[in-house]
Structure formats: C-alpha cells, structure tokens
Short mmCIF file of C-alpha atoms in Angstrom, two decimals:
data_model
loop_
_atom_site.label_atom_id
_atom_site.label_comp_id
_atom_site.label_asym_id
_atom_site.label_seq_id
_atom_site.Cartn_x
_atom_site.Cartn_y
_atom_site.Cartn_z
CA MET A 1 2.15 1.52 -101.19
CA MET A 2 5.92 1.50 -101.07
CA ARG A 3 5.94 0.80 -104.78
CA ARG A 4 7.27 4.13 -106.01
CA PRO A 5 9.86 4.73 -103.25
CA LEU A 6 11.17 1.18 -103.65
CA ALA A 7 11.52 1.62 -107.36
CA LEU A 8 13.57 4.77 -106.91
CA LEU A 9 15.53 3.33 -104.05
CA LEU A 10 16.53 0.05 -105.51
CA SER A 11 17.67 1.78 -108.65
CA LEU A 12 20.06 3.80 -106.49
CA ALA A 13 21.95 0.71 -105.35
CA LEU A 14 24.85 0.96 -107.76
CA ALA A 15 25.39 4.67 -107.27
CA PHE A 16 24.95 5.48 -103.59
CA PRO A 17 26.64 4.02 -100.52
CA VAL A 18 24.53 4.18 -97.38
CA HIS A 19 27.15 3.19 -94.84
CA ALA A 20 26.29 6.25 -92.74
CA TYR A 21 23.12 4.53 -91.61
CA ASP A 22 22.86 1.57 -89.26
CA LEU A 23 21.25 -1.28 -91.17
CA PRO A 24 19.13 -3.99 -89.61
CA ASP A 25 20.51 -7.47 -89.12
CA LEU A 26 18.11 -9.72 -91.02
CA GLY A 27 19.33 -12.85 -89.28
CA ASP A 28 19.05 -16.22 -90.99
CA VAL A 29 16.52 -15.44 -93.70
CA ALA A 30 15.80 -18.01 -96.37
CA ALA A 31 16.00 -16.84 -99.97
CA THR A 32 12.29 -17.52 -100.42
CA GLU A 33 10.94 -16.10 -97.18
CA LEU A 34 11.20 -12.87 -95.23
CA SER A 35 10.67 -13.83 -91.59
CA PRO A 36 8.42 -11.76 -89.31
CA ALA A 37 11.44 -10.88 -87.17
CA ALA A 38 13.41 -9.69 -90.20
CA GLU A 39 10.40 -7.78 -91.45
CA ARG A 40 10.06 -6.01 -88.10
CA ARG A 41 13.76 -5.11 -88.02
CA ILE A 42 13.54 -3.57 -91.48
CA GLY A 43 10.46 -1.61 -90.45
CA GLU A 44 12.13 -0.35 -87.28
CA GLN A 45 15.05 0.96 -89.30
CA ILE A 46 12.81 2.73 -91.80
CA ILE A 47 10.51 4.32 -89.22
CA SER A 48 13.50 5.56 -87.23
CA GLN A 49 14.68 7.48 -90.28
CA ILE A 50 11.19 8.78 -91.03
CA ARG A 51 10.67 10.10 -87.51
CA TRP A 52 14.06 11.70 -87.05
CA ARG A 53 15.26 12.65 -90.55
CA ASP A 54 12.18 13.22 -92.70
CA ALA A 55 10.80 16.76 -92.43
CA SER A 56 7.36 15.59 -93.59
CA TYR A 57 6.82 13.45 -90.48
CA LEU A 58 4.03 15.08 -88.46
CA ASP A 59 5.29 15.38 -84.90
CA ASP A 60 1.86 16.05 -83.41
CA PRO A 61 1.11 13.84 -80.38
CA GLU A 62 -2.63 14.60 -80.46
CA VAL A 63 -3.22 13.64 -84.09
CA GLU A 64 -0.84 10.68 -83.86
CA GLU A 65 -2.60 9.40 -80.73
CA TYR A 66 -5.98 9.59 -82.47
CA VAL A 67 -4.73 7.67 -85.53
CA ASN A 68 -3.14 5.04 -83.29
CA ARG A 69 -6.35 4.66 -81.28
CA ILE A 70 -8.36 3.90 -84.41
CA GLY A 71 -5.60 1.70 -85.82
CA HIS A 72 -5.20 -0.36 -82.67
CA LYS A 73 -8.97 -0.72 -82.31
CA LEU A 74 -8.98 -2.33 -85.75
CA ALA A 75 -5.82 -4.38 -85.22
CA ALA A 76 -7.20 -5.85 -82.00
CA VAL A 77 -10.05 -7.53 -83.93
CA SER A 78 -8.11 -8.37 -87.10
CA ASN A 79 -7.46 -11.92 -88.21
CA ASN A 80 -4.06 -11.76 -86.47
CA PRO A 81 -4.54 -9.65 -83.32
CA GLY A 82 -1.17 -10.68 -81.90
CA LEU A 83 0.80 -8.63 -84.43
CA GLU A 84 2.45 -5.42 -83.30
CA PHE A 85 1.33 -2.24 -85.10
CA ASP A 86 2.53 1.35 -85.02
CA PHE A 87 0.70 4.14 -86.85
CA PHE A 88 2.17 7.51 -87.78
CA VAL A 89 1.18 10.58 -89.79
CA VAL A 90 2.93 12.28 -92.71
CA SER A 91 2.26 15.95 -93.44
CA ASP A 92 1.30 15.65 -97.08
CA SER A 93 -1.83 16.90 -98.85
CA THR A 94 -1.96 13.93 -101.23
CA LEU A 95 -4.43 11.11 -100.62
CA ASN A 96 -2.23 8.25 -99.53
CA ALA A 97 -1.53 5.66 -96.86
CA PHE A 98 1.11 2.95 -96.83
CA ALA A 99 2.27 -0.09 -94.90
CA LEU A 100 5.95 -0.59 -94.17
CA PRO A 101 7.48 -3.95 -93.26
CA GLY A 102 6.82 -5.01 -89.69
CA GLY A 103 3.43 -3.40 -89.05
CA TYR A 104 4.32 0.28 -89.41
CA ILE A 105 1.50 2.12 -91.18
CA GLY A 106 1.71 5.72 -92.36
CA VAL A 107 -1.21 8.01 -93.17
CA HIS A 108 -1.02 11.24 -95.16
CA THR A 109 -2.85 14.19 -93.64
CA GLY A 110 -4.60 14.62 -97.00
CA LEU A 111 -6.27 11.24 -96.61
CA LEU A 112 -7.58 12.03 -93.13
CA LEU A 113 -8.99 15.32 -94.41
CA ALA A 114 -10.55 13.66 -97.47
CA ALA A 115 -12.49 11.09 -95.44
CA GLN A 116 -16.05 12.26 -94.87
CA THR A 117 -16.73 9.90 -91.97
CA GLU A 118 -14.64 8.11 -89.39
CA SER A 119 -15.69 4.78 -90.88
CA GLU A 120 -14.27 5.85 -94.24
CA PHE A 121 -10.96 6.69 -92.60
CA ALA A 122 -11.02 3.44 -90.63
CA SER A 123 -11.68 1.50 -93.84
CA VAL A 124 -8.33 2.61 -95.28
CA LEU A 125 -6.51 1.66 -92.07
CA GLY A 126 -8.31 -1.70 -92.11
CA HIS A 127 -7.17 -2.28 -95.68
CA GLU A 128 -3.55 -1.46 -94.75
CA ILE A 129 -3.71 -3.67 -91.66
CA ALA A 130 -4.86 -6.50 -93.91
CA HIS A 131 -1.79 -6.06 -96.11
CA VAL A 132 0.28 -6.64 -92.96
CA THR A 133 -1.68 -9.52 -91.46
CA GLN A 134 -1.71 -11.31 -94.83
CA ARG A 135 2.05 -10.68 -95.11
CA HIS A 136 1.82 -9.24 -98.59
CA ILE A 137 5.06 -7.26 -98.25
CA ALA A 138 6.87 -10.37 -97.03
CA GLN A 139 5.52 -12.37 -99.96
CA ILE A 140 6.65 -9.75 -102.45
CA VAL A 141 10.08 -9.30 -100.94
CA GLY A 142 10.43 -12.99 -100.18
CA LYS A 143 10.74 -13.70 -103.87
CA GLN A 144 13.97 -11.74 -103.91
CA SER A 145 17.35 -13.06 -102.87
CA GLN A 146 18.95 -12.47 -99.47
CA SER A 147 21.16 -9.79 -100.98
CA ALA A 148 18.14 -8.08 -102.52
CA MET A 149 16.49 -7.95 -99.10
CA LEU A 150 19.57 -6.30 -97.62
CA MET A 151 19.68 -3.88 -100.54
CA MET A 152 16.04 -3.03 -99.97
CA ALA A 153 16.65 -2.32 -96.29
CA SER A 154 19.68 -0.17 -97.10
CA LEU A 155 18.03 1.79 -99.83
CA LEU A 156 14.75 2.33 -98.03
CA VAL A 157 16.88 4.27 -95.58
CA ALA A 158 18.57 6.16 -98.41
CA VAL A 159 15.33 7.32 -99.99
CA LEU A 160 14.43 9.16 -96.82
CA ALA A 161 17.69 11.08 -97.05
CA ALA A 162 16.81 11.81 -100.68
CA ARG A 163 13.66 13.64 -99.57
CA SER A 164 15.82 16.32 -97.97
CA ASN A 165 18.92 16.07 -100.20
CA SER A 166 18.56 17.45 -103.71
CA ASP A 167 21.70 15.71 -105.01
CA VAL A 168 20.44 12.29 -103.98
CA SER A 169 16.98 13.12 -105.35
CA GLN A 170 18.40 14.03 -108.75
CA ALA A 171 20.35 10.80 -108.82
CA ALA A 172 17.19 8.87 -108.07
CA ILE A 173 15.35 10.58 -110.90
CA ALA A 174 18.19 9.81 -113.29
CA ALA A 175 18.34 6.12 -112.44
CA GLY A 176 17.11 3.97 -115.28
CA GLN A 177 16.11 0.62 -113.78
CA ALA A 178 13.11 1.80 -111.75
CA GLY A 179 10.39 0.45 -114.01
CA ALA A 180 11.41 -3.18 -113.83
CA ILE A 181 11.74 -3.21 -110.07
CA GLN A 182 8.49 -1.31 -109.67
CA SER A 183 6.62 -4.06 -111.48
CA GLN A 184 8.12 -6.66 -109.12
CA LEU A 185 7.29 -4.87 -105.87
CA GLY A 186 3.89 -3.34 -106.52
CA TYR A 187 0.78 -4.76 -104.88
CA THR A 188 -1.00 -7.14 -107.21
CA ARG A 189 -4.72 -7.05 -107.82
CA SER A 190 -5.08 -10.36 -106.02
CA PHE A 191 -3.42 -8.85 -102.94
CA GLU A 192 -5.74 -5.85 -103.18
CA ARG A 193 -8.84 -8.05 -103.35
CA GLU A 194 -7.64 -10.03 -100.35
CA ALA A 195 -6.94 -6.83 -98.41
CA ASP A 196 -10.46 -5.63 -99.28
CA ARG A 197 -12.03 -8.84 -98.00
CA VAL A 198 -9.99 -9.06 -94.80
CA GLY A 199 -10.21 -5.31 -94.21
CA LEU A 200 -14.01 -5.37 -94.46
CA GLU A 201 -14.21 -8.14 -91.87
CA THR A 202 -11.93 -6.17 -89.56
CA LEU A 203 -14.00 -3.03 -90.07
CA GLU A 204 -17.18 -4.89 -89.14
CA ASN A 205 -15.57 -6.57 -86.11
CA ALA A 206 -14.41 -3.17 -84.82
CA GLY A 207 -17.94 -1.75 -84.97
CA PHE A 208 -17.51 0.65 -87.89
CA ASP A 209 -19.88 1.16 -90.80
CA VAL A 210 -18.67 -1.24 -93.51
CA ARG A 211 -20.26 0.95 -96.17
CA GLY A 212 -17.42 3.35 -95.57
CA MET A 213 -15.01 1.20 -97.56
CA PRO A 214 -16.78 0.94 -100.94
CA GLY A 215 -18.09 4.49 -100.54
CA PHE A 216 -14.64 5.99 -100.02
CA PHE A 217 -12.97 3.93 -102.72
CA GLU A 218 -15.73 4.74 -105.21
CA ARG A 219 -15.29 8.43 -104.51
CA LEU A 220 -11.54 8.09 -105.04
CA GLN A 221 -12.19 6.36 -108.35
CA ARG A 222 -14.48 9.16 -109.49
CA ALA A 223 -11.84 11.70 -108.50
CA THR A 224 -9.34 9.90 -110.71
CA ARG A 225 -11.11 11.18 -113.82
CA MET A 226 -10.39 14.74 -112.67
CA TYR A 227 -6.68 14.00 -112.18
CA GLU A 228 -6.21 12.58 -115.70
CA ASN A 229 -2.63 11.23 -115.73
CA ASN A 230 -1.89 12.41 -112.19
CA ALA A 231 -4.15 10.15 -110.13
CA PRO A 232 -4.07 10.26 -106.32
CA ALA A 233 -1.01 8.46 -104.96
CA TYR A 234 -3.17 5.90 -103.18
CA LEU A 235 -4.70 4.78 -106.48
CA ARG A 236 -1.33 4.63 -108.23
CA THR A 237 -0.04 2.22 -105.61
CA HIS A 238 -3.30 0.30 -105.11
CA PRO A 239 -4.79 -0.94 -108.38
CA LEU A 240 -8.44 0.06 -108.14
CA THR A 241 -10.95 -1.46 -110.56
CA THR A 242 -14.69 -1.35 -111.03
CA GLU A 243 -14.72 -5.07 -110.24
CA ARG A 244 -13.07 -4.47 -106.88
CA ILE A 245 -15.62 -1.85 -105.90
CA ALA A 246 -18.47 -4.08 -107.07
CA ASP A 247 -17.05 -6.96 -105.02
CA MET A 248 -16.85 -4.71 -101.94
CA GLU A 249 -20.44 -3.57 -102.42
CA ASN A 250 -21.67 -7.16 -102.78
CA ARG A 251 -19.93 -8.16 -99.57
CA VAL A 252 -21.27 -5.12 -97.73
CA ASN A 253 -24.82 -5.93 -98.85
CA SER A 254 -24.56 -9.28 -97.08
CA MET A 255 -23.39 -7.67 -93.82
CA ARG A 256 -25.51 -6.22 -91.05
CA TYR A 257 -26.45 -2.55 -91.43
CA ARG A 258 -24.94 -0.40 -88.74
CA GLN A 259 -25.24 3.36 -88.33
CA VAL A 260 -22.11 4.69 -86.66
CA VAL A 261 -21.63 8.18 -85.25
CA ASP A 262 -18.19 9.74 -85.71
CA SER A 263 -16.19 10.19 -82.53
CA PRO A 264 -15.47 13.80 -81.47
CA ASP A 265 -11.75 13.09 -81.90
CA PHE A 266 -12.23 12.45 -85.62
CA ASN A 267 -13.55 15.97 -86.09
CA PHE A 268 -11.09 17.59 -83.68
CA SER A 269 -8.11 16.00 -85.43
CA ARG A 270 -9.29 17.22 -88.83
CA ALA A 271 -9.99 20.70 -87.47
CA LYS A 272 -6.49 20.91 -86.02
CA LEU A 273 -4.93 19.84 -89.32
CA ARG A 274 -6.91 22.49 -91.19
CA ALA A 275 -6.07 25.19 -88.66
CA ASN A 276 -2.36 24.39 -88.89
CA ALA A 277 -2.23 24.24 -92.71
CA GLY A 278 -0.92 27.00 -94.96
CA LEU A 279 -0.60 30.63 -93.90
CA ALA A 280 -2.11 31.57 -90.55
CA THR A 281 -4.29 34.29 -92.06
CA ASP A 282 -5.66 31.87 -94.64
CA ALA A 283 -6.30 29.28 -91.93
CA VAL A 284 -8.36 31.80 -89.96
CA ARG A 285 -10.53 32.55 -93.00
CA ASP A 286 -10.92 28.84 -93.75
CA MET A 287 -11.99 28.04 -90.20
CA GLU A 288 -14.35 31.03 -90.09
CA SER A 289 -16.01 29.57 -93.19
CA GLN A 290 -16.18 26.12 -91.57
CA LEU A 291 -17.80 27.57 -88.46
CA ALA A 292 -20.32 29.57 -90.52
CA GLN A 293 -21.44 26.31 -92.16
CA ALA A 294 -21.69 24.45 -88.84
CA PRO A 295 -22.06 26.99 -86.01
CA ALA A 296 -23.01 24.34 -83.45
CA ASP A 297 -20.03 22.07 -84.23
CA PRO A 298 -17.52 22.13 -81.33
CA ALA A 299 -14.70 21.01 -83.64
CA ALA A 300 -15.31 23.94 -86.00
CA GLY A 301 -15.18 26.39 -83.09
CA TYR A 302 -12.06 24.70 -81.77
CA GLY A 303 -10.47 24.89 -85.23
CA LEU A 304 -11.10 28.63 -85.42
CA ALA A 305 -9.68 29.12 -81.93
CA ARG A 306 -6.54 27.21 -82.91
CA ALA A 307 -6.17 29.19 -86.13
CA LEU A 308 -6.52 32.45 -84.19
CA PHE A 309 -3.94 31.22 -81.68
CA ARG A 310 -1.59 30.39 -84.51
CA ALA A 311 -2.08 33.89 -85.93
CA GLY A 312 -1.06 35.37 -82.58
CA ARG A 313 -4.55 36.67 -81.78
CA LEU A 314 -4.51 35.25 -78.27
CA ASP A 315 -7.44 37.15 -76.74
CA GLU A 316 -9.75 36.24 -79.63
CA ALA A 317 -8.56 32.63 -79.49
CA ALA A 318 -9.28 32.41 -75.77
CA GLN A 319 -12.73 33.95 -76.17
CA ARG A 320 -13.64 31.59 -78.98
CA LEU A 321 -12.37 28.57 -77.05
CA ASP A 322 -14.27 29.58 -73.92
CA ALA A 323 -17.46 29.75 -75.99
CA VAL A 324 -16.82 26.25 -77.34
CA ARG A 325 -15.94 24.87 -73.91
CA ALA A 326 -19.14 26.23 -72.40
CA LYS A 327 -21.30 24.07 -74.68
CA ALA A 328 -19.12 21.09 -75.72
CA PRO A 329 -18.56 17.88 -73.76
CA PRO A 330 -15.18 17.76 -71.96
CA SER A 331 -12.33 17.23 -74.44
CA PRO A 332 -8.55 16.92 -74.07
CA TRP A 333 -8.18 18.82 -77.36
CA ILE A 334 -9.88 21.88 -75.86
CA GLU A 335 -7.93 21.72 -72.59
CA THR A 336 -4.59 21.35 -74.35
CA LEU A 337 -5.27 24.44 -76.44
CA ARG A 338 -6.33 26.35 -73.31
CA ALA A 339 -2.97 25.50 -71.80
CA GLU A 340 -1.10 26.50 -74.95
CA ILE A 341 -2.79 29.89 -74.91
CA ALA A 342 -1.88 30.34 -71.23
CA LEU A 343 1.76 29.46 -71.93
CA ALA A 344 1.83 31.94 -74.82
CA ARG A 345 0.65 34.55 -72.30
CA LYS A 346 3.54 33.53 -69.99
CA ASP A 347 1.01 32.17 -67.49
CA GLY A 348 2.59 28.81 -66.68
CA ALA A 349 0.64 28.39 -63.44
CA THR A 350 -2.70 28.46 -65.27
CA ALA A 351 -1.43 26.09 -67.98
CA ILE A 352 -0.29 23.59 -65.35
CA LYS A 353 -3.58 23.84 -63.46
CA VAL A 354 -5.61 23.28 -66.65
CA LEU A 355 -3.56 20.25 -67.69
CA GLU A 356 -3.50 18.66 -64.25
CA ALA A 357 -7.31 18.82 -64.19
CA ALA A 358 -7.45 17.40 -67.72
CA MET A 359 -5.19 14.51 -66.69
CA ARG A 360 -7.61 13.61 -63.92
CA SER A 361 -10.43 13.48 -66.47
CA PHE A 362 -8.41 11.72 -69.20
CA PRO A 363 -5.70 9.71 -67.38
CA SER A 364 -4.82 7.50 -70.36
CA ASN A 365 -4.27 10.35 -72.83
CA HIS A 366 -0.58 10.33 -73.81
CA ALA A 367 -0.69 13.73 -75.48
CA LEU A 368 -1.76 15.30 -72.19
CA VAL A 369 1.22 13.71 -70.44
CA TYR A 370 3.59 15.43 -72.88
CA ALA A 371 1.72 18.73 -72.64
CA LEU A 372 1.72 18.71 -68.83
CA ALA A 373 5.43 17.87 -68.64
CA ASN A 374 6.22 20.68 -71.08
CA ALA A 375 4.05 23.14 -69.14
CA ARG A 376 5.74 22.22 -65.87
CA ILE A 377 9.18 22.78 -67.42
CA LEU A 378 8.19 26.12 -68.96
CA GLY A 379 6.21 27.07 -65.85
CA GLY A 380 9.16 26.69 -63.49
CA GLN A 381 8.26 23.28 -62.00
CA PRO A 382 10.96 20.97 -63.46
CA GLN A 383 11.00 18.66 -60.42
CA ALA A 384 7.26 18.02 -60.78
CA ALA A 385 7.90 17.39 -64.47
CA VAL A 386 10.57 14.79 -63.64
CA GLU A 387 8.24 12.97 -61.25
CA GLY A 388 5.40 12.86 -63.78
CA ILE A 389 7.63 11.76 -66.64
CA ARG A 390 9.21 9.04 -64.50
CA ARG A 391 5.77 7.62 -63.70
CA ALA A 392 4.91 7.57 -67.41
CA LEU A 393 8.22 5.88 -68.28
CA ASP A 394 7.39 2.99 -65.97
CA SER A 395 5.12 1.65 -68.70
CA ARG A 396 6.58 3.38 -71.77
CA GLN A 397 10.34 2.94 -71.71
CA SER A 398 10.52 3.15 -75.52
CA ASP A 399 8.88 6.58 -75.77
CA PRO A 400 11.50 9.05 -77.09
CA ARG A 401 9.26 12.06 -76.43
CA LEU A 402 9.25 11.25 -72.72
CA TRP A 403 13.03 10.87 -72.60
CA GLN A 404 13.49 14.17 -74.43
CA LEU A 405 11.22 15.94 -71.94
CA LEU A 406 13.07 14.27 -69.07
CA SER A 407 16.40 15.54 -70.42
CA ARG A 408 14.98 19.08 -70.60
CA ALA A 409 13.63 18.89 -67.06
CA TYR A 410 16.96 17.69 -65.66
CA ALA A 411 18.74 20.47 -67.59
CA ASP A 412 16.54 23.05 -65.85
CA LEU A 413 17.38 21.44 -62.50
CA GLY A 414 21.08 21.66 -63.30
CA LYS A 415 21.50 17.87 -63.07
CA VAL A 416 24.01 17.36 -65.87
CA THR A 417 24.61 13.63 -65.42
CA ALA A 418 20.89 12.86 -65.44
CA GLN A 419 20.31 15.22 -68.37
CA HIS A 420 22.81 13.50 -70.65
CA ARG A 421 21.82 10.04 -69.45
CA ALA A 422 18.23 10.78 -70.56
CA GLN A 423 19.42 12.31 -73.82
CA ALA A 424 21.36 9.10 -74.53
CA GLU A 425 18.07 7.20 -74.50
CA VAL A 426 16.64 9.66 -77.03
CA TYR A 427 19.50 8.96 -79.44
CA ARG A 428 19.30 5.22 -78.81
CA LEU A 429 15.64 5.21 -79.74
CA ARG A 430 16.45 7.27 -82.82
CA GLY A 431 18.77 4.48 -83.92
CA SER A 432 22.00 6.43 -83.39
CA LEU A 433 24.16 4.39 -81.03
CA PRO A 434 27.33 6.50 -81.51
CA ALA A 435 25.46 9.64 -80.40
CA ALA A 436 23.94 7.76 -77.45
CA ILE A 437 27.38 6.56 -76.38
CA GLU A 438 28.74 10.10 -76.61
CA GLN A 439 25.96 11.35 -74.33
CA LEU A 440 26.71 8.65 -71.76
CA GLU A 441 30.40 9.52 -71.84
CA ILE A 442 29.50 13.17 -71.15
CA ALA A 443 27.26 11.99 -68.29
CA SER A 444 30.07 9.93 -66.76
CA ARG A 445 32.38 12.96 -66.73
CA ALA A 446 29.81 15.48 -65.46
CA GLY A 447 30.78 15.00 -61.82
CA ASP A 448 27.37 15.57 -60.25
CA GLY A 449 26.01 12.02 -60.20
CA ASP A 450 25.97 9.82 -57.12
CA PHE A 451 27.44 6.32 -56.94
CA TYR A 452 24.27 4.56 -58.04
CA GLU A 453 23.61 6.89 -60.96
CA LEU A 454 27.19 6.67 -62.22
CA SER A 455 27.07 2.88 -61.93
CA ALA A 456 23.92 2.86 -64.07
CA VAL A 457 25.57 5.15 -66.63
CA ASP A 458 28.64 2.90 -66.76
CA ALA A 459 26.55 -0.25 -67.22
CA ARG A 460 24.49 1.35 -70.00
CA LEU A 461 27.66 2.62 -71.68
CA ARG A 462 29.20 -0.87 -71.75
CA GLU A 463 25.94 -2.32 -73.07
CA LEU A 464 25.60 0.15 -75.95
CA LYS A 465 29.28 -0.10 -76.90
CA GLN A 466 28.95 -3.88 -77.13
CA ARG A 467 25.77 -3.53 -79.16
CA LEU A 468 27.52 -1.14 -81.57
CA ILE A 469 30.42 -3.59 -82.00
CA GLU A 470 27.99 -6.43 -82.78
CA GLU A 471 26.02 -4.33 -85.27
CA ARG A 472 29.17 -3.29 -87.12
CA ARG A 473 30.36 -6.90 -87.19
CA ASP A 474 27.01 -8.07 -88.55
CA ARG A 475 27.18 -5.49 -91.34
CA LYS A 476 30.66 -6.66 -92.33
CA ASP A 477 29.46 -10.27 -92.42
#
C-alpha cells in the first residue's frame, strides 16, 4: 500500500534534505532483516507526521474510535495477537487502505463509504492486519541495506511534507528513479495471497461474515473496468487477479456460513462522514435522499440532523435528532450531537448534562470523554474538566487529545505553569522535543507553581533535554 509514496519518496533522496524532522533510531539492524523494534520506531515517526502535519488526517474521535474497535477486535484473534496495532482515518474519497511499518493501519474515508456491510469493511482491515502479522513490509524492506532503511524512514517523513508543499511535490514528480524502486517495494502476488488466507481466518475468528472478503474484492475488480487506466488506489497497490478471488471463494465455501448483522456504529460512522462531506447544502440534500430511502433507519435520521447542524439550521437539527432519539436504541453518536447542538446554542449546562448521562451509559467510550471535557471547558466548568481528564490520563498517558484538553482547562483556570506543562506533553507526543522543552521552560518561569509542581517540571525538562541530545547524537552516528 505504501508502494506509490515510497517510490516518490526514495527518489527524492538525492535532492531533499530532511534534517528538520527527528528520525527514528533503528538500532542494530542487520542488513537482511528489519527488526520489529525498528519497524515500530519507523511507524511511530511516520504516524506522528501524518497526525500533526498532514491536512488529510481525519481528526474525528468518533469515527477513529469505531475503526479502532473493529481493527482491535480482528487483531485480538489474529495469528499474532500480541502485536500492537493503531488504526487511523484519512479524509480521502479514493478507495484505499494501507499498512505502515509497526502496525499502523490507515483507512481512507472512501473505503468505509464503499463497503456495503460491516463484514466487507472488516475484511479489508483483516487483510491489512495480515500484512503486518506476516511481516511483509519487514521482508520487503529487509532486502535493502541499512542505509536504505534509514533513507526510507527519512523520506517517508518528507513525503508527508510534500502533500502540503507544492515545491517538494513538484520535485517528487520530476524525480526519475521512481519506477525501479516501486517494483522493489510493492506487495507481491504471493504476499497478497498470504494476506487473503490469513485475513480470512482472522475474519472468521472475529465472528464476521467471511463472504464479505471475496464479495468486496470482486466488486472492486468489476469497478476497475469503469476506471480504465485510473483504477482505485487499493487495486493499484494490491495486485488483484481472478485467481485470487477464486481462491478466496473456494476457501469461503469450506467455512461455516454465518449471517452477521451490522453494528449500529458502522452505519452511524458512515452517516457522519456523508453529512460532513462537501458543501453543507449539498450534504443536507444527500441525507434527505438517504432518509427518504430508509425512513426507519436511525443512522439516516442522525445523518440528516448532523447535516442540518452543519448548515447552521439548529432548530431543525434538534427536532430531527429528537425524532431519531425517541425511536432508536441509546447511542453515543446521538448524545454527542445533542451536546454539540446545545453548545452551538450557548447552552453549556445542557451539553454537560447530556454528556455526563451518556458517560454513565457508555463509560468506555473515549470520544465521549473528549466531548465532555470540551463541553465543561466551554460551559464554564474547567475544574471539573481537569478532574475528568486526569482520571482518563491515569490509563491513557500517551493520548495527545487529553493533554491538549488539559492544557486548555488549565488556561481557563489561569494556572500558567500547569497549562504549559500539559502543552509540553502534547508536543512530546507529536514528536517535537524542542517545542516540548520550550513549553517546560515557560512553565518553570511562570511563577505560579508550587514546589512539587516545579520539581516535576524540572525533572521532565532534564529528561527531555537528555533525550534530545541522545537523538541528535544517534542521527550523527
């Protein structure tokens, strides 16, 4: 899946320095093997740039949480359940998904919208998980030299800058060596067949309908004829053949038949993506059409309410959502939108009340935690926001969204030391140690921290400065 970006990126090596980015230390990696630890470090570097520098990254906690729930359900029953996975969403209408080194898997919004059932969507995630568990990326990259691995890590970072920098993009287009490298790094048909086989087993173990895999891939193949020379990105990076589909169908025929009902979250996530796409007026018309086709579908009603909310038609949005809520089973998607409408009406008290009740019904929903913290900040309850965020951080210290919310809450309380100390963690998790150090230095000079807080700031400052020295030394070596 990284075939095309890698081709462009590696061809940039001679022309573009990337010293502005912190590169991962690959450790002692043999010339013929990319270790799991090195693979994870490369992936961490890439995903940091995607999340913080790539405008196409979809910063939507609700959709991301849904994709992660399906992904982790599959990963837990894969042939290597001990591997760490992280799933994210890219706002792109093309049909694509891709695995990065280290278990990071990206999904285009176009792929989620194209899937007709949850099992079809899960089948693509299962296929990508199989690429990771079978270490296909490591095998491809492992054939390269140590220097080529470092170049790959450096340039994977650079390609993300190219997406928002026209000069870099033009240089990438002009580079002439892409074809040869592309042929070295693309997934082979043997890897694809193995990912099909392992992915199908994972799909079955997770309780999904295994027919979703050959059905979805066959539909993609049929669609290819309509694209002529511009096939869907997923098919350009995953060689799809009639033999592969036939092999999938043969395997499925030997498996137990299982009828699987889509989860409500599958439909809610797709409705939200549709409602947030394109112009607001067009989204309203699209969702009105969807609701006319399925008037009893709660997700269609929710989608129209969200589109109306986006168009600024708050009263109509609230009325539509109330009608959905009266008939649909309880849903965090509905309650979050209720709170958003209340906040847009400057009614923070109602938003907080709605979200607190939703948290009692759905205590493990991360998106609700963010929404409640935000509502408490906007609704004039920053101290309550701090307390809730602190409880969430007890088990999720590496969650940058929580640290960002904590920084905002402390800012509203006028606690400057605590504000910049929290902001330092945001920058650290973004992979920017210099910015994190700067925030800690501001915190140490703020003058409103007590002895214990200032001691913690000082200790963290020394730790990050030492880490920055070591990273710079490793890059020189």
